[in-house]
């Protein structure tokens, strides 16, 4: 039996196809009487009518799809931060009556290809989450490509440029400064910073804050105590071994730039038979999901990843539904978690 069409409903209700469409798709309309609209809805239910969403999208010029781009080499659900951001995005998307479409990267780490960005125009808008693979030049080029393609988008995490874009992130210079003040206040004089890459926006701005906070306390973060691992565990071990081999000015505390670096440090301490915080104090920057898994619980400045996801989706959908909405740059507050490691 053929699926019922809009024309079948219109014929039984004694109205035009246009009137039936208005009644089904516009609950607040006054172009069809309340009595007639109730009759049309009843007939549609009796016939088991299912709207053609593609046709509806073409008519409204809207698909009610939100695209998500996350330039990671690994599945996004393996990354605790991304998974929490995604949870927040999904909560808002569902609440606002949209669906989520995830694009898989095929270009180099940190980037999507131009063709993929152009393909994303099928969705009503795009959320782009910067990751540890997104260098400053990658982020800038992504914004240029999205603007060229006239794609409505919101960016999440680690963007410090001047482009007029919807953006949700954390104030990393302020976080770095707060971490430095806490570390200095605990009496530490020799501090190390474990990072991923000196080219990452997060590294640059955390370092700026760390150095400012330490300078205010009369302390210095020396270049030899800034270790960039490239997110390679073996390289992290080499850096940490070199710090522990120092006779003078050996770091008494390490600040870790993100969750993966923190886990590399915990693995190193266990492998070398050391104890936290007896042999080394640790302060991290990450999210509460990772903190809850580690023992001892790391002293950390936590990032509101779920809230960032929710807000990014709200900002994007607001700009879709109200194109005149001004773009916003929102820096969410980080939270200090005392933990047991510093």
Coordinates of C-alpha atoms in Angstrom, one line a residue:
X1 CA 0.0 0.0 0.0
X2 CA 1.4 3.4 -1.0
X3 CA 2.3 5.8 1.7
X4 CA -0.3 8.6 2.1
X5 CA 0.6 11.9 0.6
X6 CA -0.3 15.5 1.5
X7 CA -2.8 15.5 -1.4
X8 CA -4.7 12.6 0.2
X9 CA -5.1 14.5 3.4
X10 CA -6.2 17.7 1.5
X11 CA -8.8 15.7 -0.6
X12 CA -10.4 14.1 2.5
X13 CA -10.5 17.4 4.4
X14 CA -11.9 19.3 1.4
X15 CA -9.1 21.9 1.3
X16 CA -6.2 22.8 -1.0
X17 CA -2.8 21.1 -0.6
X18 CA -1.4 24.5 0.4
X19 CA -4.0 24.8 3.2
X20 CA -3.2 21.2 4.4
X21 CA 0.5 22.0 4.5
X22 CA 0.0 25.2 6.5
X23 CA -2.2 23.4 9.0
X24 CA 0.4 20.6 9.5
X25 CA 3.5 22.8 9.7
X26 CA 2.4 26.0 11.3
X27 CA 0.6 25.4 14.6
X28 CA 0.2 29.1 15.3
X29 CA -1.3 30.0 11.9
X30 CA -4.5 32.0 11.6
X31 CA -4.7 31.2 7.9
X32 CA -6.6 28.0 8.6
X33 CA -9.4 27.9 11.2
X34 CA -8.8 26.0 14.5
X35 CA -11.6 23.6 13.7
X36 CA -10.4 22.8 10.2
X37 CA -6.8 22.4 11.4
X38 CA -7.9 19.9 14.1
X39 CA -9.7 18.0 11.3
X40 CA -6.6 18.0 9.1
X41 CA -4.4 16.7 12.0
X42 CA -7.0 14.0 12.7
X43 CA -7.0 12.8 9.1
X44 CA -3.2 12.9 8.9
X45 CA -3.0 10.7 12.0
X46 CA -5.7 8.2 10.7
X47 CA -3.8 7.9 7.4
X48 CA -0.5 7.5 9.1
X49 CA 1.0 10.4 7.3
X50 CA 4.7 11.0 7.7
X51 CA 6.0 14.4 6.4
X52 CA 8.7 14.3 3.7
X53 CA 11.5 16.0 5.6
X54 CA 13.7 16.5 2.6
X55 CA 10.9 18.3 0.7
X56 CA 10.1 20.3 3.8
X57 CA 13.8 21.3 4.1
X58 CA 13.9 22.4 0.5
X59 CA 10.8 24.5 1.0
X60 CA 12.0 26.1 4.2
X61 CA 15.6 26.2 3.0
X62 CA 16.5 24.6 6.3
X63 CA 17.5 21.0 7.1
X64 CA 17.5 21.3 10.9
X65 CA 20.9 19.6 10.9
X66 CA 23.8 20.9 12.9
X67 CA 27.2 19.8 11.5
X68 CA 30.1 19.0 13.9
X69 CA 33.7 19.1 12.8
X70 CA 36.4 17.8 15.2
X71 CA 39.9 17.5 13.6
X72 CA 41.2 14.5 15.6
X73 CA 43.1 11.5 14.4
X74 CA 41.4 9.2 16.9
X75 CA 37.6 8.6 17.4
X76 CA 36.2 11.6 19.2
X77 CA 34.6 9.6 21.9
X78 CA 38.1 8.5 23.1
X79 CA 38.8 12.1 24.0
X80 CA 37.3 13.0 27.4
X81 CA 37.2 16.7 26.7
X82 CA 35.6 16.3 23.3
X83 CA 33.1 13.7 24.6
X84 CA 31.9 16.2 27.3
X85 CA 31.6 19.0 24.8
X86 CA 29.7 16.8 22.5
X87 CA 27.3 15.9 25.3
X88 CA 26.5 19.5 25.9
X89 CA 26.0 20.1 22.1
X90 CA 23.7 17.2 21.9
X91 CA 21.6 18.3 24.9
X92 CA 21.0 21.7 23.2
X93 CA 20.4 20.3 19.7
X94 CA 17.8 17.9 21.0
X95 CA 16.1 20.6 23.1
X96 CA 15.9 22.9 20.1
X97 CA 14.5 20.3 17.7
X98 CA 17.6 19.8 15.5
X99 CA 19.8 16.8 14.6
X100 CA 23.5 16.4 14.8
X101 CA 25.7 15.4 11.8
X102 CA 29.3 14.4 12.6
X103 CA 31.9 14.9 9.8
X104 CA 35.0 12.7 9.9
X105 CA 38.3 14.4 9.0
X106 CA 40.3 13.1 6.0
X107 CA 42.8 15.9 5.7
X108 CA 46.0 16.5 7.7
X109 CA 45.8 16.6 11.5
X110 CA 44.2 19.8 12.7
X111 CA 42.4 20.6 9.4
X112 CA 39.5 19.6 7.2
X113 CA 39.8 19.7 3.5
X114 CA 38.2 22.5 1.5
X115 CA 35.8 20.0 -0.1
X116 CA 34.6 18.8 3.3
X117 CA 34.0 22.3 4.4
X118 CA 32.0 22.9 1.2
X119 CA 30.0 19.7 1.8
X120 CA 29.0 20.9 5.2
X121 CA 26.8 23.6 3.6
X122 CA 24.1 20.9 3.6
X123 CA 23.7 21.5 7.3
X124 CA 22.1 24.7 8.7
X125 CA 25.3 25.6 10.6
X126 CA 28.5 24.1 11.9
X127 CA 30.3 23.7 15.2
X128 CA 34.0 23.5 14.9
X129 CA 36.0 22.2 17.9
X130 CA 39.7 23.0 17.9
X131 CA 41.9 20.2 19.2
X132 CA 45.5 19.7 20.2
X133 CA 46.3 19.2 16.5
X134 CA 45.0 22.7 15.5
X135 CA 48.0 25.0 15.2
X136 CA 47.4 28.8 15.1
X137 CA 47.7 28.9 11.3
X138 CA 45.3 26.0 11.0
X139 CA 42.6 27.8 13.0
X140 CA 43.0 31.0 11.0
X141 CA 42.8 29.1 7.7
X142 CA 39.7 27.2 8.8
X143 CA 37.9 30.4 9.6
X144 CA 38.8 31.9 6.2
X145 CA 37.5 28.7 4.4
X146 CA 34.2 28.8 6.4
X147 CA 33.7 32.5 5.7
X148 CA 34.5 32.0 2.0
X149 CA 31.9 29.2 1.9
X150 CA 29.4 31.5 3.7
X151 CA 28.8 28.9 6.4
X152 CA 27.2 29.9 9.7
X153 CA 29.5 28.5 12.4
X154 CA 30.5 28.6 16.1
X155 CA 34.1 27.7 17.1
X156 CA 34.9 26.1 20.4
X157 CA 38.3 26.0 22.3
X158 CA 41.7 27.7 21.7
X159 CA 41.0 30.6 19.4
X160 CA 42.7 33.9 20.2
X161 CA 42.5 35.7 16.9
X162 CA 40.5 38.9 16.1
X163 CA 38.0 37.6 13.5
X164 CA 34.4 38.4 14.3
X165 CA 33.1 34.8 15.0
X166 CA 30.9 33.1 17.5
X167 CA 33.4 31.6 20.0
X168 CA 33.2 29.7 23.3
X169 CA 36.3 28.9 25.2
X170 CA 38.3 29.4 28.5
X171 CA 40.6 32.3 29.4
X172 CA 43.9 30.4 29.3
X173 CA 46.1 33.3 30.2
X174 CA 44.0 33.9 33.3
X175 CA 44.1 30.1 34.1
X176 CA 47.9 30.0 33.7
X177 CA 48.2 33.0 35.9
X178 CA 45.9 31.5 38.6
X179 CA 47.9 28.2 38.5
X180 CA 51.2 30.1 38.9
X181 CA 49.8 32.1 41.9
X182 CA 48.6 28.8 43.5
X183 CA 51.9 27.1 42.9
X184 CA 53.9 30.0 44.3
X185 CA 51.6 30.3 47.3
X186 CA 52.3 26.6 48.2
X187 CA 56.0 27.5 48.5
X188 CA 57.4 26.0 45.3
X189 CA 60.3 27.8 43.7
X190 CA 61.3 25.5 40.8
X191 CA 58.4 25.0 38.5
X192 CA 58.1 23.1 35.2
X193 CA 55.5 23.2 32.4
X194 CA 54.7 20.0 30.5
X195 CA 53.0 20.9 27.2
X196 CA 52.2 19.3 23.8
X197 CA 53.6 21.8 21.3
X198 CA 55.0 25.3 21.4
X199 CA 52.9 26.1 18.3
X200 CA 49.6 25.4 19.9
X201 CA 47.4 28.4 20.9
X202 CA 46.7 26.8 24.3
X203 CA 50.5 26.5 25.0
X204 CA 51.2 30.0 24.0
X205 CA 48.5 31.6 26.2
X206 CA 49.0 29.3 29.2
X207 CA 52.7 30.1 29.1
X208 CA 51.9 33.8 29.0
X209 CA 49.8 33.5 32.1
X210 CA 52.2 31.2 34.0
X211 CA 55.1 33.6 33.4
X212 CA 53.1 36.6 34.5
X213 CA 51.9 35.0 37.7
X214 CA 55.3 33.7 38.6
X215 CA 56.9 37.0 37.9
X216 CA 54.5 38.7 40.3
X217 CA 55.8 36.3 42.9
X218 CA 59.4 37.0 42.1
X219 CA 59.9 33.6 40.3
X220 CA 60.8 32.5 36.8
X221 CA 59.9 29.7 34.5
X222 CA 63.1 28.9 32.7
X223 CA 63.2 27.6 29.1
X224 CA 64.8 24.3 30.2
X225 CA 61.8 23.6 32.4
X226 CA 59.3 24.0 29.5
X227 CA 58.9 20.5 28.0
X228 CA 57.0 20.0 24.7
X229 CA 56.3 16.3 24.2
X230 CA 54.4 16.3 20.9
X231 CA 51.9 14.1 22.8
X232 CA 54.4 11.2 22.6
X233 CA 54.8 9.3 25.8
X234 CA 58.4 8.3 25.2
X235 CA 59.3 11.9 24.6
X236 CA 57.5 12.8 27.8
X237 CA 59.6 10.3 29.7
X238 CA 62.8 11.7 28.3
X239 CA 61.8 15.2 29.4
X240 CA 60.9 14.2 32.9
X241 CA 64.0 12.1 33.3
X242 CA 66.1 15.1 32.3
X243 CA 64.3 17.2 35.0
X244 CA 64.8 14.6 37.7
X245 CA 68.5 14.3 36.8
X246 CA 69.2 17.9 37.8
X247 CA 71.2 18.3 40.9
X248 CA 70.2 21.9 41.5
X249 CA 66.9 23.6 40.8
X250 CA 65.1 20.4 40.1
X251 CA 61.4 21.1 39.6
X252 CA 59.3 20.4 42.7
X253 CA 56.1 20.8 40.8
X254 CA 54.9 20.2 37.2
X255 CA 52.0 22.0 35.6
X256 CA 50.4 19.9 32.9
X257 CA 48.7 21.6 30.0
X258 CA 45.9 19.1 29.4
X259 CA 44.5 15.7 30.4
X260 CA 46.7 13.5 28.1
X261 CA 49.9 15.1 29.4
X262 CA 48.6 14.6 33.0
X263 CA 48.1 10.9 32.3
X264 CA 51.6 10.6 30.8
X265 CA 53.0 12.1 33.9
X266 CA 51.1 9.7 36.2
X267 CA 52.3 6.8 34.1
X268 CA 55.9 8.1 34.4
X269 CA 55.7 8.4 38.1
X270 CA 54.4 4.8 38.4
X271 CA 57.1 3.5 36.0
X272 CA 59.9 5.2 38.0
X273 CA 58.6 4.1 41.4
X274 CA 58.0 7.7 42.5
X275 CA 55.1 9.1 44.6
X276 CA 52.9 12.1 44.1
X277 CA 53.1 14.5 45.9
X278 CA 56.0 13.2 48.0
X279 CA 58.5 13.2 45.1
X280 CA 56.8 15.6 42.8
X281 CA 53.8 17.9 43.1
X282 CA 51.4 18.1 40.2
X283 CA 48.9 20.7 39.0
X284 CA 46.7 20.1 35.9
X285 CA 44.4 21.8 33.5
X286 CA 41.6 19.5 32.4
X287 CA 38.1 18.3 33.0
X288 CA 36.5 16.7 36.0
X289 CA 35.9 13.4 34.1
X290 CA 39.6 12.6 34.0
X291 CA 40.3 13.9 37.5
X292 CA 37.7 11.4 38.9
X293 CA 39.7 8.5 37.4
X294 CA 43.2 9.3 38.7
X295 CA 44.6 8.5 42.2
X296 CA 45.8 10.6 44.0
X297 CA 43.2 13.0 42.7
X298 CA 45.1 15.7 40.8
X299 CA 45.0 19.3 41.9
X300 CA 43.5 20.9 38.8
X301 CA 42.0 23.9 37.1
X302 CA 38.9 22.4 35.4
X303 CA 37.3 23.4 32.2
X304 CA 33.5 23.4 31.9
X305 CA 33.4 21.3 28.7
X306 CA 29.8 20.3 28.9
X307 CA 28.7 23.9 29.4
X308 CA 30.9 25.0 26.5
X309 CA 29.2 22.5 24.2
X310 CA 25.7 23.6 25.3
X311 CA 26.5 27.3 24.8
X312 CA 28.1 26.8 21.4
X313 CA 25.0 25.0 20.1
X314 CA 22.7 27.7 21.6
X315 CA 24.8 30.5 20.0
X316 CA 24.8 28.7 16.6
X317 CA 21.0 27.9 16.6
X318 CA 20.2 31.5 17.7
X319 CA 22.2 32.8 14.7
X320 CA 20.4 30.4 12.4
X321 CA 16.9 31.3 13.6
X322 CA 17.7 35.0 14.0
X323 CA 20.3 36.0 11.4
X324 CA 20.5 39.5 12.8
X325 CA 21.9 38.1 16.1
X326 CA 25.3 39.7 16.8
X327 CA 28.3 37.3 17.1
X328 CA 29.6 36.7 20.6
X329 CA 32.9 35.7 22.1
X330 CA 32.3 34.0 25.5
X331 CA 35.1 32.9 27.9
X332 CA 33.7 30.6 30.5
X333 CA 35.0 30.6 34.0
X334 CA 37.4 27.8 35.0
X335 CA 37.1 26.1 38.4
X336 CA 39.8 25.2 40.9
X337 CA 39.8 21.6 42.3
X338 CA 42.0 21.3 45.3
X339 CA 42.7 17.6 44.8
X340 CA 45.6 15.8 46.6
X341 CA 48.7 16.4 44.4
X342 CA 49.9 19.9 45.3

